[in-house]
Coordinates of C-alpha atoms and ligand atoms in Angstrom, one line a residue:
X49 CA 32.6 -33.8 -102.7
X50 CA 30.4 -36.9 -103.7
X51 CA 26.9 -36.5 -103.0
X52 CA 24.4 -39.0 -103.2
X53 CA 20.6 -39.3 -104.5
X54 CA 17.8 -41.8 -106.3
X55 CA 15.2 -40.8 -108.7
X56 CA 13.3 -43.6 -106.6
X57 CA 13.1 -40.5 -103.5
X58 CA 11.0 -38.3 -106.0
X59 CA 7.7 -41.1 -106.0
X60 CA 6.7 -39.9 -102.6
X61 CA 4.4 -36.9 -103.3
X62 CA 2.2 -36.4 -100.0
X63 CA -0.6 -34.6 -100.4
X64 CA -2.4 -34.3 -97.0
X65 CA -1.3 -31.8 -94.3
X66 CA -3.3 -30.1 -91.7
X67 CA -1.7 -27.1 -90.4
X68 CA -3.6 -25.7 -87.0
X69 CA -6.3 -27.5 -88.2
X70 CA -6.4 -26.6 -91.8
X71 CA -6.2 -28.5 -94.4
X72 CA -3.3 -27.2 -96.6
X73 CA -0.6 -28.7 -98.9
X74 CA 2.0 -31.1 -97.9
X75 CA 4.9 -28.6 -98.4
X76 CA 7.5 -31.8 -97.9
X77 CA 7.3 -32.0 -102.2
X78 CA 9.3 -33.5 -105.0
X79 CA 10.0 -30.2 -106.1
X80 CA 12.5 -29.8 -103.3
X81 CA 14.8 -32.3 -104.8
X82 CA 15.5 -30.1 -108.1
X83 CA 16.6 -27.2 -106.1
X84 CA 18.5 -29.3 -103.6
X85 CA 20.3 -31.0 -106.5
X86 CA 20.9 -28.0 -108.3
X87 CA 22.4 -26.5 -105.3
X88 CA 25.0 -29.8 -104.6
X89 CA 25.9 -29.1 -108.0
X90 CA 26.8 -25.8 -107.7
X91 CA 28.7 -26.7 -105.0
X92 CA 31.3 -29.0 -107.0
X93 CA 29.5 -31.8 -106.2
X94 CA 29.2 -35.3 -108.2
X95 CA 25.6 -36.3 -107.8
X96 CA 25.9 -40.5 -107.6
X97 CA 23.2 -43.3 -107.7
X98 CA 23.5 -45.3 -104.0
X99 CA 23.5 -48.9 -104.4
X100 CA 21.0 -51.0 -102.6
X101 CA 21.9 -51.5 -99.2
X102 CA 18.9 -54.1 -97.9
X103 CA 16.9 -53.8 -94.7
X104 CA 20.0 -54.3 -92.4
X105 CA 21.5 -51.1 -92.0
X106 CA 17.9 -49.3 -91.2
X107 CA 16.9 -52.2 -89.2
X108 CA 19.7 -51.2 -86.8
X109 CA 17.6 -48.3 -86.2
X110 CA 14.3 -49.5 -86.5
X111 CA 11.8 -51.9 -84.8
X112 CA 10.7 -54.9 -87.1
X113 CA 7.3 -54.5 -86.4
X114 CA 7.5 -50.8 -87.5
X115 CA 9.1 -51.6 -90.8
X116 CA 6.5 -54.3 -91.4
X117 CA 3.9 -51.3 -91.1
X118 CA 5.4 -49.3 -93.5
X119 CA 6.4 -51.4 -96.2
X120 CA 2.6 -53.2 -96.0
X121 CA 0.2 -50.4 -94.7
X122 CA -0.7 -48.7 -98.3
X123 CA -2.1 -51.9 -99.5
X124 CA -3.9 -52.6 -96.5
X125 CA -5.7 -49.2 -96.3
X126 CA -6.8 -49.5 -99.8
X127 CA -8.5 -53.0 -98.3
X128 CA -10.9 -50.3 -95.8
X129 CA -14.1 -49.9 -97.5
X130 CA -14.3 -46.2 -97.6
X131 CA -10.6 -45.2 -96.3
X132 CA -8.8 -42.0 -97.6
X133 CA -6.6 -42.1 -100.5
X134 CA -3.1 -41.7 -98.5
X135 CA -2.2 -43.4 -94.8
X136 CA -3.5 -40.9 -92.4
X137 CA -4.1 -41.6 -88.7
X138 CA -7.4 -40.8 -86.9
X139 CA -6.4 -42.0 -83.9
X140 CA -3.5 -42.3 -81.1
X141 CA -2.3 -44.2 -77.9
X142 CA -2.8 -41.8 -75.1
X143 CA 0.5 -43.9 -73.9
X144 CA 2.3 -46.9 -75.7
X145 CA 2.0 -49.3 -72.5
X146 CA -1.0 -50.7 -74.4
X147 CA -1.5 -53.9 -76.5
X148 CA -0.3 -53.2 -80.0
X149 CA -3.2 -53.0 -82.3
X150 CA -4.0 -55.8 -85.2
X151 CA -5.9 -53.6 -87.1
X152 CA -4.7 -50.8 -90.3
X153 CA -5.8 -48.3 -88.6
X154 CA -5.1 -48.7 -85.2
X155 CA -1.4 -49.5 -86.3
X156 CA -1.4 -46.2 -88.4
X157 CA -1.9 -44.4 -84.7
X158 CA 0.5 -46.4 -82.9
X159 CA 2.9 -45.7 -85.6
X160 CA 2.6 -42.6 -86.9
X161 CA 3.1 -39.5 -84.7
X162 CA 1.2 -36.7 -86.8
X163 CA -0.8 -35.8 -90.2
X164 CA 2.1 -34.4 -91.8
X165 CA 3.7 -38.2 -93.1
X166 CA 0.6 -39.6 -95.0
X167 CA 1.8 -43.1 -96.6
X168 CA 1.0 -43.6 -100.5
X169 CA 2.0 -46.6 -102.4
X170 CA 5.4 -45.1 -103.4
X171 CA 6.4 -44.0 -99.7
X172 CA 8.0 -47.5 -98.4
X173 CA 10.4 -47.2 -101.5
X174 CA 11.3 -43.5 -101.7
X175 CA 11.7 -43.8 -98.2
X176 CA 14.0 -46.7 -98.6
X177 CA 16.1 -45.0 -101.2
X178 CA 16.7 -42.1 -99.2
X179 CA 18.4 -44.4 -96.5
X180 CA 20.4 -45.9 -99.1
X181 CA 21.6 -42.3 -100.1
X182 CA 22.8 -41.4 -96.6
X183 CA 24.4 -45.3 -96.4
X184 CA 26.2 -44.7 -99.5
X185 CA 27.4 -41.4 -98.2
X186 CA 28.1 -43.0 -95.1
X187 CA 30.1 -45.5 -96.6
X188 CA 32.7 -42.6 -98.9
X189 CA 33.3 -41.3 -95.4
X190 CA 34.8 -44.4 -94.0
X191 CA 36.3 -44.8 -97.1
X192 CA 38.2 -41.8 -96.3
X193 CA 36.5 -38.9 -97.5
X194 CA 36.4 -35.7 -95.5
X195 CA 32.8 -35.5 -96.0
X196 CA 30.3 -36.5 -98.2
X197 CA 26.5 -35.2 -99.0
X198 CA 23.4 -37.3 -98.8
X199 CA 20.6 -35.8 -100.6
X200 CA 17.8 -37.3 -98.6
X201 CA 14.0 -36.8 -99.5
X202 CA 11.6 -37.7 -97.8
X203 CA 13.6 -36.4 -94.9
X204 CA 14.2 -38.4 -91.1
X205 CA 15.1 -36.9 -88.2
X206 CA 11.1 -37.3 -86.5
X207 CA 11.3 -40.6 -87.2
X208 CA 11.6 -42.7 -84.1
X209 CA 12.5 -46.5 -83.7
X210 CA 8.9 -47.2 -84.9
X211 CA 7.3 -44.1 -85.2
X212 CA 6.6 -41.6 -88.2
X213 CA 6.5 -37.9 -88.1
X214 CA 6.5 -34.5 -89.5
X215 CA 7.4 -36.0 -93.1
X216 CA 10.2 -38.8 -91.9
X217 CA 10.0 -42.2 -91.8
X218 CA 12.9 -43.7 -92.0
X219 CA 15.8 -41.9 -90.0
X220 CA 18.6 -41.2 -92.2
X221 CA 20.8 -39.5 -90.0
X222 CA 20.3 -41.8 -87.5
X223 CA 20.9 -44.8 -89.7
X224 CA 24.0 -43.0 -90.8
X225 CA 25.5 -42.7 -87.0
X226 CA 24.7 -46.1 -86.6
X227 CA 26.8 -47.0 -89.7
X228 CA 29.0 -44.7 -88.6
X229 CA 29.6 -47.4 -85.4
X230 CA 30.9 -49.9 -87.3
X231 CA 34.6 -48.0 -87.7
X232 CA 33.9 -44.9 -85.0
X233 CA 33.9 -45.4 -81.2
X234 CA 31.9 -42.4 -80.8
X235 CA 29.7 -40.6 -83.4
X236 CA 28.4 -36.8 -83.0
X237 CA 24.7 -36.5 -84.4
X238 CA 24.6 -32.7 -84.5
X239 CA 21.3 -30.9 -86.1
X240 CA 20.7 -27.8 -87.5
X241 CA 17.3 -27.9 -88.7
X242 CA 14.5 -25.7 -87.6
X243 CA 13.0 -28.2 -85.4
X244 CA 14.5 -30.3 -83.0
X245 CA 15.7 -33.6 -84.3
X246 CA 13.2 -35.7 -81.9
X247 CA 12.9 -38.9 -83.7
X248 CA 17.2 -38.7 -83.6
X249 CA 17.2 -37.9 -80.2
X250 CA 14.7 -40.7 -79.1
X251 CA 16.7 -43.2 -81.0
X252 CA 19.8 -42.7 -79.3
X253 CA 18.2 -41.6 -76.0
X254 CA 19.7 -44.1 -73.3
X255 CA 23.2 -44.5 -75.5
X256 CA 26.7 -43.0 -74.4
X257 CA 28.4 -44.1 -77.4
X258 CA 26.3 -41.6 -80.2
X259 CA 25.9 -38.0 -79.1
X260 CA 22.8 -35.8 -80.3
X261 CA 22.8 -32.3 -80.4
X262 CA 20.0 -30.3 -81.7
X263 CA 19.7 -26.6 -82.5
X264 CA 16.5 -25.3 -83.1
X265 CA 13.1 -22.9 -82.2
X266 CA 12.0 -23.6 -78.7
X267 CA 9.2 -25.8 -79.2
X268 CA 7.0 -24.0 -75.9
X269 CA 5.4 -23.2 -78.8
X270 CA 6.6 -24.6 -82.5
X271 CA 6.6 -28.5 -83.8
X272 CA 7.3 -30.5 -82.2
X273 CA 6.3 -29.0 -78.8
X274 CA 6.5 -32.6 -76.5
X275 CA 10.6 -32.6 -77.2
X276 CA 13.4 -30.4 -77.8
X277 CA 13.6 -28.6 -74.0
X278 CA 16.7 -28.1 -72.5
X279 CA 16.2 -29.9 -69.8
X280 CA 16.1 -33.3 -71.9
X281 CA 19.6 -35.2 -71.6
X282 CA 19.2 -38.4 -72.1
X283 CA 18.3 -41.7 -69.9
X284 CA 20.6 -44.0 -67.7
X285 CA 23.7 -45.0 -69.7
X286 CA 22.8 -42.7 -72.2
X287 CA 22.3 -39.5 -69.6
X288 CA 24.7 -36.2 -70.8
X289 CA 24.8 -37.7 -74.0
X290 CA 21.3 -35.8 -75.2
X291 CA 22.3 -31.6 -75.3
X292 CA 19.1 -29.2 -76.8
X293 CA 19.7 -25.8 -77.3
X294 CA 16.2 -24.1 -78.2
X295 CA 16.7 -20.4 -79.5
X296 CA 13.8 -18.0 -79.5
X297 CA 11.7 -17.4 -82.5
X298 CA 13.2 -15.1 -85.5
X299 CA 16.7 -15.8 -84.6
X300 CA 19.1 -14.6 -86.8
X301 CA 22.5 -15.8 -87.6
X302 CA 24.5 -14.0 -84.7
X303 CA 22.3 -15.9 -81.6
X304 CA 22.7 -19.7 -84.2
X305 CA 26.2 -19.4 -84.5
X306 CA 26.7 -18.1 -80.9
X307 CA 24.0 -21.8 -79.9
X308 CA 26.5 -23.2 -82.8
X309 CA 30.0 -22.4 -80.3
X310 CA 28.1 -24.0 -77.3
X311 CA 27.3 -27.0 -79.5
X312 CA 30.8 -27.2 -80.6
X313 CA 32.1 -27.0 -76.4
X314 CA 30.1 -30.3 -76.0
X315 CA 30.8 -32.1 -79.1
X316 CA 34.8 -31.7 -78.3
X317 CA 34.7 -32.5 -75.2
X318 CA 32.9 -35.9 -76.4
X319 CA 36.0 -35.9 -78.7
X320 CA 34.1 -38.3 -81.6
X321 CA 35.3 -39.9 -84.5
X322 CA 33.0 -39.0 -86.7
X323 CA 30.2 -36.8 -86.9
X324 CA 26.9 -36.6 -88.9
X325 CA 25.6 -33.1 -89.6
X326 CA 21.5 -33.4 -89.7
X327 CA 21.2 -30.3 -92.3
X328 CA 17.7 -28.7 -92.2
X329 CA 17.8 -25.7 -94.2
X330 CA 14.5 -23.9 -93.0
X331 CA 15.9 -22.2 -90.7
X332 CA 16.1 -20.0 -93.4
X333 CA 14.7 -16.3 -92.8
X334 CA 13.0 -17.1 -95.8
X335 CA 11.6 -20.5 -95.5
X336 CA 7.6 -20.8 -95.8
X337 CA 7.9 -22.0 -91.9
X338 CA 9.2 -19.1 -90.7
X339 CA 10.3 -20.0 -87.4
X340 CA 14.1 -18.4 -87.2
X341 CA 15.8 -15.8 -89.4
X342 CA 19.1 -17.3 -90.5
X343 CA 20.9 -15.9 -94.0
X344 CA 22.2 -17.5 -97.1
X345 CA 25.4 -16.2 -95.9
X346 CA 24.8 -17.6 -92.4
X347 CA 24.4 -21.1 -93.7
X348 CA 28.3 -20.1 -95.1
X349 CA 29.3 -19.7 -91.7
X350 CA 27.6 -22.4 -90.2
X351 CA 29.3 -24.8 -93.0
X352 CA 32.6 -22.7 -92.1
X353 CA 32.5 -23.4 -88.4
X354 CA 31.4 -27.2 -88.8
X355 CA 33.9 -27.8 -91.3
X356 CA 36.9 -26.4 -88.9
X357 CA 35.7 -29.1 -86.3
X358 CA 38.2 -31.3 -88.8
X359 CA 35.9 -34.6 -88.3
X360 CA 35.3 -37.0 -91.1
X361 CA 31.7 -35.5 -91.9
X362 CA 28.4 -36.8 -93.6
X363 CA 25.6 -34.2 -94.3
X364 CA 22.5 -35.8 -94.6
X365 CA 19.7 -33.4 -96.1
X366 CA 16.6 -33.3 -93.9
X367 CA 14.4 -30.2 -94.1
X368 CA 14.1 -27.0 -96.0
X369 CA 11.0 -26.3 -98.1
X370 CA 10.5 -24.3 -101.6
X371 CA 11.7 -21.3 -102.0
X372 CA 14.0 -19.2 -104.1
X373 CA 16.9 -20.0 -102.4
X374 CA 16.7 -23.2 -101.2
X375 CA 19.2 -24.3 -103.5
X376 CA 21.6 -21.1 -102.8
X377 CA 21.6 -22.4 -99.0
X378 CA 22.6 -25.7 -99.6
X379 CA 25.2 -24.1 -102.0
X380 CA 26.2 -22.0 -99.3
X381 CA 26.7 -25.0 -96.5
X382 CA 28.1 -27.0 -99.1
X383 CA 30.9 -24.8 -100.5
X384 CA 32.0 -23.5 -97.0
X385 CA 32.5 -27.1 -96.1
X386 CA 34.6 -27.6 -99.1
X387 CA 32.4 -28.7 -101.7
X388 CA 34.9 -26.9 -104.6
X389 CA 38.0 -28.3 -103.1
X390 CA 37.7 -31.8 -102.0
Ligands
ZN58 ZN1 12.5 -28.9 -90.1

């Protein structure tokens, strides 16, 4: 299986992060990309340089006034006498019916979600690059392949049509579904991460034609607690076309692949084209977040099960944070997918 990656994603180093309050290290770290690479590759797969793709394709996705922020913010922050280092909002909309502000760091409110995406200089183009990974992976699958891997750091699936969040900025998977469109009728978005794909699911919200499907902890009471409920199903055209399935903290991989069969029920009866597999990997029992308890040999079976669905499939790497067998758990999903034999 190709996989896809730039040495242009590693730039992006955030340092800020405030966990309950506390300042603490941005987890979301370069580092990740070794293990993640060194995983592919034990997988079988060819690790490939993406091509640049433009603006276009992530445009699709995004607004033009939000991309005009990102791409332009570092430099203007470094104009504020006295500003921090990195891009980090002080301040937020109560609700976006508003004007939309002129100012750096009214703009960094509007469009940045939380303190866990602070923008350096070298954000806009690791971002960038990590679209272009997914595109290029994208592109293998209309091409023919049964699936294809997109390495993507700094990940995407908080990332709304113009808002950052909880380390995304651009949103890979959805860029990839929207790609997707140009050959498929109807795209699956299904995600596996730890925490509900809201950026994914606000993106495609009021749209029949690209289903999202998000398994993850309930967020009553983990990140990022104002989306993710059950009860969320999408907006007029779009309505049935939104399904959440929260699981309860420290589950393990019986109650995720049970969630995984209920998934699957929804996604058939949508009867896609295509699919695109948003692949968190902390929900890991041992990932530093903690939130459920899933095995290195549960992320074989997860892999297993999505692979049997028989759709042309692109796996687009969102979260998963260091530890030992980060790379083991990509192997895992990788190889079960049929990383060795395609
Ligand atoms: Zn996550």
């Amino acid at each position: 299986m190709k996989a896809f990656y730039a040495e242009e994603q590693k730039r992006h180093d955030p340092k800020t992060f405030l966990s309950s309050g506390a300042a603490k290290l941005n987890p979301e770290k370069p580092e990740r990309i070794g293990r993640l690479l060194a995983g592919a590759l034990s997988a079988g797969c060819t690790i490939e340089r993406p091509r640049n793709h433009g603006l276009g394709p992530v445009a699709a996705v995004h607004t033009p006034e939000y991309l005009d922020f990102l791409e332009h913010i570092y430099a203007r922050w470094q104009r504020i006498e006295g500003a921090s280092e990195e891009v980090i909002p002080n301040i937020h909309p109560i609700a976006r019916n508003g004007s939309y502000p002129a100012s750096a760091v009214g703009q960094a409110g509007y469009h940045m979600a939380d303190t866990a995406c602070p923008i350096s200089g070298e954000t806009w183009q690791s971002a960038l690059w990590s679209a272009w990974s997914a595109i290029e992976a994208t592109e293998a699958v209309m091409a023919g392949a049964p699936a294809a891997y997109a390495l993507c750091r700094p990940p995407g699936h908080h990332a709304f049509a113009d808002v950052a969040g909880g380390f995304c900025f651009i949103n890979n998977s959805a860029v990839a579904a929207q790609v997707l469109r140009k050959q498929a009728a109807r795209v699956a978005v299904l995600d596996v991460d730890l925490h509900h794909g809201n950026g994914t699911q606000g993106i495609f919200y009021a749209r029949p034609d690209v289903l999202t499907v998000s398994l993850h902890a309930d967020p009553v009471r983990f990140y990022p607690f104002f989306w993710g409920h059950a009860d969320e199903r999408g907006e007029g055209a779009g309505l049935g076309y939104n399904f959440n399935l929260p699981l309860p903290r420290k589950s393990a991989d019986a109650a995720f692949l049970e969630a995984l069969e209920v998934a699957f029920q929804r996604i058939r009866a949508f009867s896609p084209d295509a699919l695109v597999v948003a692949l968190g990997l902390d929900a890991f029992e041992g990932d530093p977040f903690g939130g459920l308890s899933v095995t290195t040999p549960g992320f074989s079976r997860i892999g297993e099960t999505i692979a049997k669905l028989g759709l042309p499939t692109v796996i687009v790497q969102e979260g998963g944070y260091l530890c030992d067998e980060l790379g083991d758990n990509l192997t895992a999903f990788l190889t079960a997918f049929g990383g060795k034999a395609r």
